[in-house]
PDB file of C-alpha atoms in Angstrom:
ATOM      1  CA  MET A   1      14.171  11.226 -18.521  1.00 52.00           C
ATOM      2  CA  SER A   2      16.877   8.912 -16.431  1.00 70.00           C
ATOM      3  CA  ASN A   3      20.299   9.786 -16.924  1.00 88.00           C
ATOM      4  CA  ILE A   4      21.623   6.371 -15.178  1.00 92.00           C
ATOM      5  CA  THR A   5      24.997   4.912 -17.113  1.00 95.00           C
ATOM      6  CA  LYS A   6      26.413   3.053 -14.396  1.00 96.00           C
ATOM      7  CA  THR A   7      25.100   0.042 -11.486  1.00 96.00           C
ATOM      8  CA  ALA A   8      26.564  -1.148  -8.484  1.00 96.00           C
ATOM      9  CA  MET A   9      25.029  -4.278  -6.813  1.00 95.00           C
ATOM     10  CA  ILE A  10      25.923  -4.738  -3.024  1.00 96.00           C
ATOM     11  CA  THR A  11      24.994  -7.653  -0.756  1.00 94.00           C
ATOM     12  CA  VAL A  12      24.142  -6.415   2.826  1.00 95.00           C
ATOM     13  CA  CYS A  13      24.764  -9.703   5.371  1.00 94.00           C
ATOM     14  CA  GLY A  14      25.515 -10.105   8.908  1.00 93.00           C
ATOM     15  CA  ARG A  15      24.337 -12.197  11.934  1.00 92.00           C
ATOM     16  CA  PRO A  16      20.684 -12.260  12.680  1.00 88.00           C
ATOM     17  CA  ASN A  17      19.348  -8.636  14.190  1.00 89.00           C
ATOM     18  CA  VAL A  18      22.076  -6.592  12.908  1.00 94.00           C
ATOM     19  CA  GLY A  19      19.973  -4.204  11.233  1.00 93.00           C
ATOM     20  CA  LYS A  20      20.163  -5.468   7.420  1.00 93.00           C
ATOM     21  CA  SER A  21      16.469  -4.370   6.790  1.00 92.00           C
ATOM     22  CA  SER A  22      16.769  -1.421   8.546  1.00 94.00           C
ATOM     23  CA  LEU A  23      19.621  -0.286   6.786  1.00 96.00           C
ATOM     24  CA  THR A  24      18.251  -1.010   3.588  1.00 95.00           C
ATOM     25  CA  ASN A  25      15.181   0.587   4.207  1.00 94.00           C
ATOM     26  CA  ALA A  26      16.879   3.931   5.326  1.00 95.00           C
ATOM     27  CA  LEU A  27      19.321   3.871   2.501  1.00 96.00           C
ATOM     28  CA  VAL A  28      16.156   3.116  -0.519  1.00 94.00           C
ATOM     29  CA  GLY A  29      14.002   6.032   1.601  1.00 91.00           C
ATOM     30  CA  GLU A  30      10.794   3.605   2.217  1.00 86.00           C
ATOM     31  CA  LYS A  31      10.186   0.307   3.643  1.00 86.00           C
ATOM     32  CA  VAL A  32      11.060  -2.801   1.300  1.00 86.00           C
ATOM     33  CA  ALA A  33      11.849  -5.395   3.929  1.00 84.00           C
ATOM     34  CA  ILE A  34      10.016  -6.207   7.116  1.00 76.00           C
ATOM     35  CA  VAL A  35      11.614  -5.642  10.607  1.00 83.00           C
ATOM     36  CA  SER A  36      11.272  -6.653  13.879  1.00 74.00           C
ATOM     37  CA  ASN A  37      13.162  -7.268  17.096  1.00 76.00           C
ATOM     38  CA  LYS A  38      13.022 -11.076  16.590  1.00 71.00           C
ATOM     39  CA  ALA A  39      15.836 -13.427  14.403  1.00 68.00           C
ATOM     40  CA  GLN A  40      15.181 -14.396  10.969  1.00 68.00           C
ATOM     41  CA  THR A  41      13.016 -11.825  10.203  1.00 73.00           C
ATOM     42  CA  THR A  42      14.081 -11.526   6.203  1.00 73.00           C
ATOM     43  CA  ARG A  43      13.814 -15.119   4.895  1.00 71.00           C
ATOM     44  CA  ASN A  44      14.370 -14.252   1.251  1.00 77.00           C
ATOM     45  CA  ARG A  45      17.258 -11.797  -0.687  1.00 81.00           C
ATOM     46  CA  ILE A  46      15.140  -8.533  -1.009  1.00 88.00           C
ATOM     47  CA  TYR A  47      16.542  -6.015  -3.449  1.00 90.00           C
ATOM     48  CA  GLY A  48      16.103  -2.527  -2.549  1.00 94.00           C
ATOM     49  CA  ILE A  49      16.797   0.434  -5.610  1.00 95.00           C
ATOM     50  CA  VAL A  50      18.395   3.608  -4.751  1.00 95.00           C
ATOM     51  CA  ASN A  51      18.725   6.303  -7.958  1.00 94.00           C
ATOM     52  CA  ARG A  52      21.721   8.714  -7.146  1.00 92.00           C
ATOM     53  CA  GLU A  53      22.634  11.345  -9.971  1.00 92.00           C
ATOM     54  CA  ASP A  54      23.854   8.860 -12.778  1.00 94.00           C
ATOM     55  CA  THR A  55      24.161   5.449 -10.642  1.00 95.00           C
ATOM     56  CA  GLN A  56      21.249   2.946  -9.651  1.00 96.00           C
ATOM     57  CA  TYR A  57      22.318   1.043  -6.587  1.00 97.00           C
ATOM     58  CA  ILE A  58      20.761  -2.440  -6.038  1.00 95.00           C
ATOM     59  CA  LEU A  59      21.101  -3.527  -2.510  1.00 96.00           C
ATOM     60  CA  LEU A  60      20.487  -7.366  -1.539  1.00 92.00           C
ATOM     61  CA  ASP A  61      18.871  -7.496   1.620  1.00 91.00           C
ATOM     62  CA  THR A  62      19.835 -10.914   2.889  1.00 87.00           C
ATOM     63  CA  PRO A  63      18.520 -13.276   5.929  1.00 78.00           C
ATOM     64  CA  GLY A  64      21.083 -13.669   9.150  1.00 76.00           C
ATOM     65  CA  LEU A  65      23.323 -16.105   8.798  1.00 73.00           C
ATOM     66  CA  HIS A  66      22.550 -18.605  11.387  1.00 73.00           C
ATOM     67  CA  LYS A  67      22.962 -22.264  11.799  1.00 71.00           C
ATOM     68  CA  PRO A  68      20.185 -23.987   9.926  1.00 66.00           C
ATOM     69  CA  LYS A  69      17.267 -26.269  12.456  1.00 74.00           C
ATOM     70  CA  SER A  70      14.908 -26.993   9.343  1.00 79.00           C
ATOM     71  CA  ALA A  71      14.622 -26.850   5.242  1.00 80.00           C
ATOM     72  CA  LEU A  72      13.829 -23.466   5.085  1.00 76.00           C
ATOM     73  CA  GLY A  73      16.592 -22.450   7.577  1.00 72.00           C
ATOM     74  CA  ASP A  74      19.085 -24.220   4.744  1.00 80.00           C
ATOM     75  CA  TYR A  75      17.299 -22.248   2.299  1.00 73.00           C
ATOM     76  CA  MET A  76      17.995 -18.990   4.035  1.00 72.00           C
ATOM     77  CA  VAL A  77      21.800 -19.882   4.480  1.00 74.00           C
ATOM     78  CA  LYS A  78      22.062 -21.024   0.625  1.00 81.00           C
ATOM     79  CA  VAL A  79      20.846 -17.173  -0.003  1.00 78.00           C
ATOM     80  CA  VAL A  80      23.100 -15.689   2.290  1.00 81.00           C
ATOM     81  CA  THR A  81      26.144 -17.384   0.745  1.00 76.00           C
ATOM     82  CA  SER A  82      25.029 -17.123  -2.596  1.00 81.00           C
ATOM     83  CA  SER A  83      24.241 -13.409  -2.639  1.00 84.00           C
ATOM     84  CA  LEU A  84      28.126 -12.921  -2.323  1.00 88.00           C
ATOM     85  CA  SER A  85      28.382 -13.814  -5.833  1.00 84.00           C
ATOM     86  CA  ASP A  86      28.710 -12.022  -8.762  1.00 87.00           C
ATOM     87  CA  VAL A  87      28.127  -8.325  -6.700  1.00 92.00           C
ATOM     88  CA  ASP A  88      30.807  -5.597  -7.112  1.00 96.00           C
ATOM     89  CA  CYS A  89      31.021  -5.257  -3.033  1.00 96.00           C
ATOM     90  CA  ALA A  90      30.044  -6.777  -0.092  1.00 96.00           C
ATOM     91  CA  LEU A  91      28.615  -5.052   3.048  1.00 97.00           C
ATOM     92  CA  LEU A  92      29.388  -6.416   6.232  1.00 97.00           C
ATOM     93  CA  LEU A  93      26.939  -5.265   8.972  1.00 97.00           C
ATOM     94  CA  VAL A  94      28.310  -5.405  12.797  1.00 97.00           C
ATOM     95  CA  GLU A  95      26.935  -4.196  15.829  1.00 95.00           C
ATOM     96  CA  PRO A  96      29.520  -2.250  18.268  1.00 96.00           C
ATOM     97  CA  ILE A  97      30.777  -5.374  20.056  1.00 94.00           C
ATOM     98  CA  PRO A  98      34.845  -5.469  20.258  1.00 94.00           C
ATOM     99  CA  HIS A  99      34.651  -9.496  18.995  1.00 93.00           C
ATOM    100  CA  VAL A 100      34.310 -11.269  15.542  1.00 96.00           C
ATOM    101  CA  GLY A 101      32.188 -13.694  16.180  1.00 94.00           C
ATOM    102  CA  GLY A 102      31.239 -17.200  14.024  1.00 92.00           C
ATOM    103  CA  PRO A 103      29.128 -15.620  11.521  1.00 92.00           C
ATOM    104  CA  GLU A 104      31.049 -12.724  10.956  1.00 94.00           C
ATOM    105  CA  LYS A 105      34.187 -15.249  10.329  1.00 94.00           C
ATOM    106  CA  ALA A 106      32.306 -17.196   8.561  1.00 92.00           C
ATOM    107  CA  LEU A 107      30.845 -14.408   6.271  1.00 94.00           C
ATOM    108  CA  ILE A 108      34.457 -13.080   5.985  1.00 95.00           C
ATOM    109  CA  ASP A 109      35.512 -16.387   4.659  1.00 93.00           C
ATOM    110  CA  ARG A 110      32.867 -16.431   2.491  1.00 92.00           C
ATOM    111  CA  ILE A 111      34.143 -12.658   1.180  1.00 94.00           C
ATOM    112  CA  ARG A 112      37.279 -13.761   0.907  1.00 93.00           C
ATOM    113  CA  GLU A 113      36.564 -17.090  -1.211  1.00 91.00           C
ATOM    114  CA  GLU A 114      34.734 -14.568  -3.747  1.00 92.00           C
ATOM    115  CA  LYS A 115      37.485 -12.299  -3.550  1.00 94.00           C
ATOM    116  CA  ILE A 116      35.299  -8.918  -3.885  1.00 94.00           C
ATOM    117  CA  PRO A 117      35.962  -5.832  -2.047  1.00 96.00           C
ATOM    118  CA  CYS A 118      34.115  -5.485   1.530  1.00 97.00           C
ATOM    119  CA  ILE A 119      32.706  -2.492   3.720  1.00 97.00           C
ATOM    120  CA  LEU A 120      32.669  -3.003   7.047  1.00 98.00           C
ATOM    121  CA  CYS A 121      29.567  -0.701   9.063  1.00 98.00           C
ATOM    122  CA  ILE A 122      29.427  -0.698  12.530  1.00 97.00           C
ATOM    123  CA  ASN A 123      25.533  -0.407  13.488  1.00 97.00           C
ATOM    124  CA  LYS A 124      23.794   1.275  16.416  1.00 94.00           C
ATOM    125  CA  ILE A 125      26.578   3.715  17.113  1.00 93.00           C
ATOM    126  CA  ASP A 126      23.702   5.548  18.958  1.00 92.00           C
ATOM    127  CA  THR A 127      23.472   2.941  21.577  1.00 90.00           C
ATOM    128  CA  VAL A 128      27.695   3.370  22.360  1.00 89.00           C
ATOM    129  CA  ALA A 129      28.539   5.575  25.744  1.00 83.00           C
ATOM    130  CA  LYS A 130      31.868   6.737  24.655  1.00 81.00           C
ATOM    131  CA  LYS A 131      32.545   7.099  21.014  1.00 76.00           C
ATOM    132  CA  ASP A 132      36.085   6.035  22.019  1.00 80.00           C
ATOM    133  CA  ASP A 133      34.664   2.402  22.770  1.00 86.00           C
ATOM    134  CA  LEU A 134      34.340   2.306  18.829  1.00 92.00           C
ATOM    135  CA  LEU A 135      37.906   2.078  18.621  1.00 93.00           C
ATOM    136  CA  ALA A 136      38.131  -1.428  20.075  1.00 93.00           C
ATOM    137  CA  VAL A 137      35.632  -2.843  17.611  1.00 96.00           C
ATOM    138  CA  ILE A 138      37.279  -1.141  14.390  1.00 96.00           C
ATOM    139  CA  ALA A 139      40.587  -2.999  15.711  1.00 96.00           C
ATOM    140  CA  ALA A 140      38.917  -5.992  16.043  1.00 96.00           C
ATOM    141  CA  TYR A 141      37.643  -6.282  12.591  1.00 97.00           C
ATOM    142  CA  SER A 142      40.786  -4.570  10.944  1.00 97.00           C
ATOM    143  CA  GLU A 143      42.694  -7.555  12.470  1.00 96.00           C
ATOM    144  CA  ALA A 144      40.337 -10.316  10.919  1.00 96.00           C
ATOM    145  CA  TYR A 145      40.145  -8.674   7.324  1.00 95.00           C
ATOM    146  CA  ASP A 146      41.481  -6.097   5.387  1.00 96.00           C
ATOM    147  CA  PHE A 147      38.065  -3.607   4.741  1.00 97.00           C
ATOM    148  CA  ASP A 148      37.975  -1.452   2.301  1.00 96.00           C
ATOM    149  CA  GLY A 149      36.460   1.125   4.495  1.00 96.00           C
ATOM    150  CA  ILE A 150      34.849   0.934   7.924  1.00 97.00           C
ATOM    151  CA  PHE A 151      31.851   3.133   8.910  1.00 97.00           C
ATOM    152  CA  PRO A 152      29.992   3.841  11.940  1.00 96.00           C
ATOM    153  CA  ILE A 153      26.793   4.178  10.996  1.00 96.00           C
ATOM    154  CA  SER A 154      23.214   4.182  12.730  1.00 96.00           C
ATOM    155  CA  ALA A 155      20.103   2.959  10.637  1.00 95.00           C
ATOM    156  CA  ARG A 156      17.469   4.362  13.170  1.00 94.00           C
ATOM    157  CA  THR A 157      19.202   7.625  13.271  1.00 94.00           C
ATOM    158  CA  ARG A 158      20.663   8.181   9.676  1.00 94.00           C
ATOM    159  CA  ASP A 159      23.896   8.493  11.097  1.00 95.00           C
ATOM    160  CA  GLY A 160      26.865   8.631   8.765  1.00 95.00           C
ATOM    161  CA  LEU A 161      24.159   7.119   6.204  1.00 96.00           C
ATOM    162  CA  ASP A 162      25.421   9.797   3.017  1.00 94.00           C
ATOM    163  CA  GLU A 163      29.221   9.269   3.631  1.00 95.00           C
ATOM    164  CA  LEU A 164      28.209   5.538   3.053  1.00 96.00           C
ATOM    165  CA  LEU A 165      26.395   6.219  -0.008  1.00 94.00           C
ATOM    166  CA  ASP A 166      29.170   8.431  -1.756  1.00 94.00           C
ATOM    167  CA  GLU A 167      31.477   5.203  -0.663  1.00 95.00           C
ATOM    168  CA  PHE A 168      29.586   2.950  -3.136  1.00 96.00           C
ATOM    169  CA  LYS A 169      30.591   5.309  -5.940  1.00 95.00           C
ATOM    170  CA  LYS A 170      33.786   3.470  -5.843  1.00 95.00           C
ATOM    171  CA  TYR A 171      32.062   0.386  -7.166  1.00 96.00           C
ATOM    172  CA  ALA A 172      30.027   1.475  -9.651  1.00 96.00           C
ATOM    173  CA  VAL A 173      30.485  -0.066 -13.039  1.00 95.00           C
ATOM    174  CA  GLU A 174      29.273   1.067 -16.530  1.00 95.00           C
ATOM    175  CA  GLY A 175      26.205  -0.439 -17.486  1.00 91.00           C
ATOM    176  CA  PRO A 176      22.403   0.395 -18.602  1.00 91.00           C
ATOM    177  CA  GLN A 177      19.491   1.179 -15.815  1.00 93.00           C
ATOM    178  CA  LEU A 178      18.721  -2.684 -14.529  1.00 92.00           C
ATOM    179  CA  PHE A 179      15.257  -1.471 -12.919  1.00 92.00           C
ATOM    180  CA  PRO A 180      12.627   1.653 -14.127  1.00 92.00           C
ATOM    181  CA  ASP A 181      12.350   5.404 -12.452  1.00 91.00           C
ATOM    182  CA  GLY A 182      10.528   4.919  -9.300  1.00 88.00           C
ATOM    183  CA  MET A 183      11.050   1.163  -8.484  1.00 90.00           C
ATOM    184  CA  THR A 184      12.232   0.444  -4.760  1.00 91.00           C
ATOM    185  CA  THR A 185      12.190  -3.461  -4.849  1.00 90.00           C
ATOM    186  CA  ASP A 186      11.812  -6.347  -7.009  1.00 89.00           C
ATOM    187  CA  GLN A 187       9.100  -8.224  -5.115  1.00 88.00           C
ATOM    188  CA  ALA A 188       5.841  -8.152  -6.373  1.00 89.00           C
ATOM    189  CA  ASP A 189       3.060  -6.058  -4.487  1.00 92.00           C
ATOM    190  CA  SER A 190       1.254  -9.279  -3.429  1.00 93.00           C
ATOM    191  CA  GLN A 191       4.704 -10.234  -1.892  1.00 91.00           C
ATOM    192  CA  VAL A 192       5.352  -6.998  -0.195  1.00 91.00           C
ATOM    193  CA  CYS A 193       1.652  -7.448   1.450  1.00 94.00           C
ATOM    194  CA  ALA A 194       2.239 -11.083   2.922  1.00 94.00           C
ATOM    195  CA  GLU A 195       5.431  -9.827   4.146  1.00 92.00           C
ATOM    196  CA  ILE A 196       4.027  -6.983   6.361  1.00 94.00           C
ATOM    197  CA  VAL A 197       1.098  -9.264   7.566  1.00 96.00           C
ATOM    198  CA  ARG A 198       3.957 -11.327   8.614  1.00 92.00           C
ATOM    199  CA  GLU A 199       5.999  -8.716  10.423  1.00 92.00           C
ATOM    200  CA  LYS A 200       2.691  -8.239  12.095  1.00 94.00           C
ATOM    201  CA  MET A 201       3.001 -11.158  13.503  1.00 93.00           C
ATOM    202  CA  LEU A 202       6.359 -11.347  14.526  1.00 90.00           C
ATOM    203  CA  ARG A 203       5.653  -8.422  16.389  1.00 90.00           C
ATOM    204  CA  CYS A 204       2.588  -9.444  18.333  1.00 92.00           C
ATOM    205  CA  LEU A 205       3.236 -12.871  18.643  1.00 89.00           C
ATOM    206  CA  ASP A 206       5.590 -14.665  21.436  1.00 77.00           C
ATOM    207  CA  LYS A 207       8.234 -16.933  21.300  1.00 70.00           C
ATOM    208  CA  GLU A 208       8.590 -19.388  18.266  1.00 69.00           C
ATOM    209  CA  ILE A 209       5.019 -19.354  17.176  1.00 80.00           C
ATOM    210  CA  PRO A 210       5.864 -16.384  14.482  1.00 76.00           C
ATOM    211  CA  HIS A 211       8.922 -18.528  13.227  1.00 82.00           C
ATOM    212  CA  GLY A 212       6.515 -21.110  12.227  1.00 88.00           C
ATOM    213  CA  THR A 213       4.310 -19.224   9.931  1.00 92.00           C
ATOM    214  CA  ALA A 214       4.021 -18.478   6.411  1.00 92.00           C
ATOM    215  CA  VAL A 215       1.737 -16.118   4.747  1.00 95.00           C
ATOM    216  CA  GLU A 216       0.359 -16.636   0.844  1.00 95.00           C
ATOM    217  CA  VAL A 217      -2.166 -13.761  -0.465  1.00 96.00           C
ATOM    218  CA  THR A 218      -4.192 -15.932  -2.486  1.00 95.00           C
ATOM    219  CA  LYS A 219      -6.166 -12.845  -3.983  1.00 96.00           C
ATOM    220  CA  PHE A 220      -4.957  -9.487  -5.204  1.00 96.00           C
ATOM    221  CA  SER A 221      -6.942  -7.380  -7.411  1.00 95.00           C
ATOM    222  CA  GLU A 222      -8.086  -3.900  -8.080  1.00 94.00           C
ATOM    223  CA  ARG A 223     -11.044  -2.183  -8.626  1.00 94.00           C
ATOM    224  CA  GLU A 224     -11.704  -0.748 -11.480  1.00 91.00           C
ATOM    225  CA  ASP A 225     -14.328   2.224 -10.536  1.00 91.00           C
ATOM    226  CA  THR A 226     -12.476   2.663  -7.285  1.00 93.00           C
ATOM    227  CA  GLY A 227      -9.011   1.743  -7.374  1.00 92.00           C
ATOM    228  CA  ILE A 228      -9.520  -0.100  -3.808  1.00 95.00           C
ATOM    229  CA  ILE A 229      -7.445  -3.312  -3.316  1.00 96.00           C
ATOM    230  CA  ASP A 230      -9.055  -6.396  -2.449  1.00 97.00           C
ATOM    231  CA  LEU A 231      -7.300  -9.000  -0.504  1.00 97.00           C
ATOM    232  CA  ASP A 232      -7.414 -12.737   0.315  1.00 98.00           C
ATOM    233  CA  VAL A 233      -4.775 -13.600   2.717  1.00 97.00           C
ATOM    234  CA  THR A 234      -3.986 -17.287   4.215  1.00 97.00           C
ATOM    235  CA  ILE A 235      -1.770 -17.545   7.287  1.00 97.00           C
ATOM    236  CA  TYR A 236      -0.362 -21.072   7.522  1.00 96.00           C
ATOM    237  CA  CYS A 237       0.981 -22.238  11.001  1.00 94.00           C
ATOM    238  CA  GLU A 238       2.366 -25.567  12.290  1.00 93.00           C
ATOM    239  CA  LYS A 239       0.163 -26.624  14.912  1.00 92.00           C
ATOM    240  CA  ALA A 240      -3.749 -26.526  16.053  1.00 94.00           C
ATOM    241  CA  SER A 241      -2.725 -24.688  19.421  1.00 93.00           C
ATOM    242  CA  HIS A 242      -0.706 -21.959  17.349  1.00 93.00           C
ATOM    243  CA  LYS A 243      -3.479 -21.495  15.102  1.00 95.00           C
ATOM    244  CA  GLY A 244      -5.796 -20.642  18.539  1.00 94.00           C
ATOM    245  CA  ILE A 245      -3.236 -18.165  19.603  1.00 93.00           C
ATOM    246  CA  ILE A 246      -2.845 -16.637  16.473  1.00 95.00           C
ATOM    247  CA  ILE A 247      -6.628 -16.562  16.151  1.00 96.00           C
ATOM    248  CA  GLY A 248      -7.052 -15.259  19.856  1.00 95.00           C
ATOM    249  CA  ARG A 249     -10.230 -15.267  22.076  1.00 94.00           C
ATOM    250  CA  GLY A 250     -12.805 -13.902  20.331  1.00 95.00           C
ATOM    251  CA  GLY A 251     -10.863 -13.637  16.903  1.00 95.00           C
ATOM    252  CA  GLU A 252      -9.005 -10.455  19.207  1.00 96.00           C
ATOM    253  CA  MET A 253      -5.612 -11.291  17.998  1.00 96.00           C
ATOM    254  CA  LEU A 254      -6.127 -12.273  14.253  1.00 97.00           C
ATOM    255  CA  LYS A 255      -8.233  -8.851  13.972  1.00 97.00           C
ATOM    256  CA  ARG A 256      -5.196  -6.983  15.747  1.00 96.00           C
ATOM    257  CA  ILE A 257      -2.495  -8.291  13.399  1.00 97.00           C
ATOM    258  CA  SER A 258      -4.736  -7.628  10.138  1.00 97.00           C
ATOM    259  CA  SER A 259      -5.603  -4.100  11.305  1.00 97.00           C
ATOM    260  CA  ALA A 260      -1.855  -3.270  11.748  1.00 96.00           C
ATOM    261  CA  ALA A 261      -1.279  -4.948   8.746  1.00 97.00           C
ATOM    262  CA  ARG A 262      -4.131  -3.667   6.718  1.00 97.00           C
ATOM    263  CA  ARG A 263      -3.020   0.131   7.781  1.00 96.00           C
ATOM    264  CA  ASP A 264       0.552  -0.500   6.377  1.00 94.00           C
ATOM    265  CA  ILE A 265      -0.739  -2.063   3.451  1.00 95.00           C
ATOM    266  CA  GLU A 266      -2.498   0.972   2.332  1.00 95.00           C
ATOM    267  CA  LYS A 267       0.561   3.137   3.088  1.00 91.00           C
ATOM    268  CA  PHE A 268       2.797   1.183   0.711  1.00 88.00           C
ATOM    269  CA  MET A 269      -0.167   0.788  -2.196  1.00 90.00           C
ATOM    270  CA  GLY A 270      -1.489   4.541  -1.660  1.00 91.00           C
ATOM    271  CA  THR A 271      -5.124   3.243  -1.694  1.00 95.00           C
ATOM    272  CA  LYS A 272      -7.772   1.838   0.685  1.00 96.00           C
ATOM    273  CA  VAL A 273      -7.480  -2.141   1.139  1.00 97.00           C
ATOM    274  CA  TYR A 274     -10.370  -4.441   2.157  1.00 97.00           C
ATOM    275  CA  MET A 275      -8.240  -7.739   3.469  1.00 97.00           C
ATOM    276  CA  GLU A 276      -9.995 -10.993   4.805  1.00 97.00           C
ATOM    277  CA  THR A 277      -7.853 -13.523   6.467  1.00 97.00           C
ATOM    278  CA  TRP A 278      -7.789 -16.813   7.173  1.00 97.00           C
ATOM    279  CA  VAL A 279      -5.663 -19.272   9.434  1.00 97.00           C
ATOM    280  CA  LYS A 280      -4.475 -22.764   8.532  1.00 97.00           C
ATOM    281  CA  VAL A 281      -2.379 -25.228   9.801  1.00 96.00           C
ATOM    282  CA  LYS A 282       0.324 -27.149   8.029  1.00 94.00           C
ATOM    283  CA  GLU A 283       1.899 -29.299  10.202  1.00 94.00           C
ATOM    284  CA  ASN A 284       6.237 -29.288   9.539  1.00 91.00           C
ATOM    285  CA  TRP A 285       5.640 -27.234   6.480  1.00 91.00           C
ATOM    286  CA  ARG A 286       9.269 -25.974   7.565  1.00 89.00           C
ATOM    287  CA  ASP A 287      10.756 -29.065   6.427  1.00 91.00           C
ATOM    288  CA  ASN A 288       8.524 -29.394   3.375  1.00 89.00           C
ATOM    289  CA  PRO A 289      10.758 -28.706   0.241  1.00 86.00           C
ATOM    290  CA  ASN A 290       7.554 -28.551  -1.858  1.00 87.00           C
ATOM    291  CA  PHE A 291       5.308 -25.896   0.213  1.00 87.00           C
ATOM    292  CA  ILE A 292       8.658 -24.030   1.132  1.00 84.00           C
ATOM    293  CA  ARG A 293       8.926 -23.725  -3.038  1.00 82.00           C
ATOM    294  CA  SER A 294       5.508 -22.976  -3.294  1.00 83.00           C
ATOM    295  CA  GLN A 295       5.885 -19.962  -1.098  1.00 81.00           C
ATOM    296  CA  GLY A 296       8.218 -18.528  -2.900  1.00 76.00           C
ATOM    297  CA  TYR A 297      11.650 -19.432  -1.795  1.00 70.00           C
ATOM    298  CA  ASN A 298      12.917 -20.717  -4.838  1.00 61.00           C
ATOM    299  CA  GLU A 299      16.656 -21.351  -5.120  1.00 52.00           C
ATOM    300  CA  GLU A 300      17.999 -19.350  -8.235  1.00 47.00           C
TER     301      GLU A 300
END
């Protein structure tokens, strides 16, 4: 029986590639958001759910704030700014650099506008040679905004995460449990599977090609007798030449992407998965509002 009597909604925001999804996954304790070393990996707002003692924490993992170059980019920026409304706290995640950049200034302005408390988290402290170097980072950000708390952390090593979770208690408010026990994300299983395929493309493909791809699960069914999951997956790309690269010589690249994705999907679903994958060309889909909406990038 759950004893949840409080909730806290906390938006995790920052520029691309600071580790927002890695931090969300580390706090949740399992992979709910895909991760790569390429910018703009996260396209949508993803809820990560953590139950601790009497409180349910809902972490809103958001896309990195960047200058949009397409309708999809415009959507991603709107997701970031709208995710700072009606929450109990913002968590601004930054790298250990003693300079407040443009995206950070824009987010601080938005947080000030919403009049919500904000925690500063300096991520990747495991990469800092001298811990004294962090003092310059803290000084630069303290001058820019009066943060509720400043936490040097490492999402990779989990350094500082217990202290961060303790800090979250401050922002909990009395209220009913919003998500049932055992639920760690608001995403449907099919959407998680599609995102895992996209993650493998981000990791396997070079340059801009993976940014021009979208993934749709067109069939998601479970066999009654065995529990095996059958998946049909369509990868959309913007050019015929990109399709050739995604498929690879003799289908080798597509096989590599599909095999890596299937392994992670089986781990996520806890059962065997059979997956068939197709690649289709959809020119300029990132600037096609109807197609963007059809892929689940809907403004609420």
